[in-house]
């Protein structure tokens, strides 16, 4: 599996967009980029995934660079409830999910 | 609630004792995963089942660990002769398999194990 690199922590003001970067420079052509998040004392929760194209759902947007070596998860209007650890994972399918340490996002009022 | 459930939520045991955890997946999900998570780290994959078949085991799953899913529904994870290094959160997840759509993993709340 491709190794992903994320900043250990980030802050964001409530109501502003949170942009969480992820580097996956060794990702292979068939590997997807997945994002999960883990709110304190809960199990991880799926957010979004993509292969080449940008993706958007009700939770977030995923922007993948054309060379696929990096991506950005965007939470358009962060709320205090978005405070969590966000994991970026590069994997072929859902049997290959290998979590790193993630980015601890703190949304501040 | 039809989510993934785990029992117990907390377990304190003495070193050398055996412990068993249970996971009940979402009822129609045929895949079930076990992870271990230590403080400040992301979940580490341990093993997964498709129906009752255990298809992959991590090298983290030492001989003291055994997982079963006898009828393809609930699963148990047993740790024999527990060590202090086994202290962690043990997470279970389930998903569907097959088809073209991505089948996300749904996680349970975890079982926190403390080995004294």
PDB file of N, CA, C and O in Angstrom, chain B residues 11-15 17-19 82 113-116:
ATOM      1  N   UNK B  11     -12.614  -3.543  29.531  1.00  0.00           N
ATOM      2  CA  UNK B  11     -12.193  -4.764  30.186  1.00  0.00           C
ATOM      3  C   UNK B  11     -10.872  -4.504  30.881  1.00  0.00           C
ATOM      4  O   UNK B  11      -9.917  -4.033  30.249  1.00  0.00           O
ATOM      5  N   UNK B  12     -10.833  -4.787  32.168  1.00  0.00           N
ATOM      6  CA  UNK B  12      -9.589  -4.702  32.922  1.00  0.00           C
ATOM      7  C   UNK B  12      -9.237  -6.107  33.358  1.00  0.00           C
ATOM      8  O   UNK B  12     -10.082  -6.823  33.910  1.00  0.00           O
ATOM      9  N   UNK B  13      -8.010  -6.508  33.096  1.00  0.00           N
ATOM     10  CA  UNK B  13      -7.604  -7.851  33.440  1.00  0.00           C
ATOM     11  C   UNK B  13      -6.173  -7.840  33.972  1.00  0.00           C
ATOM     12  O   UNK B  13      -5.447  -6.866  33.812  1.00  0.00           O
ATOM     13  N   UNK B  14      -5.824  -8.928  34.606  1.00  0.00           N
ATOM     14  CA  UNK B  14      -4.448  -9.045  35.093  1.00  0.00           C
ATOM     15  C   UNK B  14      -3.604  -9.768  34.053  1.00  0.00           C
ATOM     16  O   UNK B  14      -4.106 -10.648  33.325  1.00  0.00           O
ATOM     17  N   UNK B  15      -2.350  -9.423  34.024  1.00  0.00           N
ATOM     18  CA  UNK B  15      -1.414 -10.061  33.097  1.00  0.00           C
ATOM     19  C   UNK B  15      -1.477 -11.578  33.232  1.00  0.00           C
ATOM     20  O   UNK B  15      -1.504 -12.112  34.341  1.00  0.00           O
ATOM     21  N   UNK B  17      -3.989 -13.462  32.158  1.00  0.00           N
ATOM     22  CA  UNK B  17      -5.365 -13.936  32.013  1.00  0.00           C
ATOM     23  C   UNK B  17      -5.766 -13.929  30.544  1.00  0.00           C
ATOM     24  O   UNK B  17      -5.176 -13.229  29.712  1.00  0.00           O
ATOM     25  N   UNK B  18      -6.797 -14.720  30.244  1.00  0.00           N
ATOM     26  CA  UNK B  18      -7.362 -14.732  28.896  1.00  0.00           C
ATOM     27  C   UNK B  18      -8.574 -13.817  28.844  1.00  0.00           C
ATOM     28  O   UNK B  18      -9.316 -13.712  29.830  1.00  0.00           O
ATOM     29  N   UNK B  19      -8.769 -13.159  27.714  1.00  0.00           N
ATOM     30  CA  UNK B  19      -9.938 -12.311  27.525  1.00  0.00           C
ATOM     31  C   UNK B  19     -10.565 -12.611  26.170  1.00  0.00           C
ATOM     32  O   UNK B  19      -9.883 -13.015  25.238  1.00  0.00           O
ATOM     33  N   UNK B  82      -2.601 -12.642  28.447  1.00  0.00           N
ATOM     34  CA  UNK B  82      -2.460 -11.225  28.132  1.00  0.00           C
ATOM     35  C   UNK B  82      -1.180 -10.630  28.709  1.00  0.00           C
ATOM     36  O   UNK B  82      -0.695 -11.036  29.778  1.00  0.00           O
ATOM     37  N   UNK B 113      -9.213  -2.395  26.353  1.00  0.00           N
ATOM     38  CA  UNK B 113      -8.590  -3.400  27.223  1.00  0.00           C
ATOM     39  C   UNK B 113      -7.445  -2.777  28.003  1.00  0.00           C
ATOM     40  O   UNK B 113      -6.583  -2.112  27.420  1.00  0.00           O
ATOM     41  N   UNK B 114      -7.460  -2.978  29.300  1.00  0.00           N
ATOM     42  CA  UNK B 114      -6.361  -2.570  30.164  1.00  0.00           C
ATOM     43  C   UNK B 114      -5.808  -3.807  30.854  1.00  0.00           C
ATOM     44  O   UNK B 114      -6.563  -4.533  31.524  1.00  0.00           O
ATOM     45  N   UNK B 115      -4.531  -4.064  30.654  1.00  0.00           N
ATOM     46  CA  UNK B 115      -3.877  -5.218  31.284  1.00  0.00           C
ATOM     47  C   UNK B 115      -2.973  -4.700  32.392  1.00  0.00           C
ATOM     48  O   UNK B 115      -2.054  -3.916  32.131  1.00  0.00           O
ATOM     49  N   UNK B 116      -3.272  -5.125  33.616  1.00  0.00           N
ATOM     50  CA  UNK B 116      -2.500  -4.647  34.775  1.00  0.00           C
ATOM     51  C   UNK B 116      -1.299  -5.531  35.055  1.00  0.00           C
ATOM     52  O   UNK B 116      -1.307  -6.721  34.716  1.00  0.00           O
TER      53      UNK B 116
END
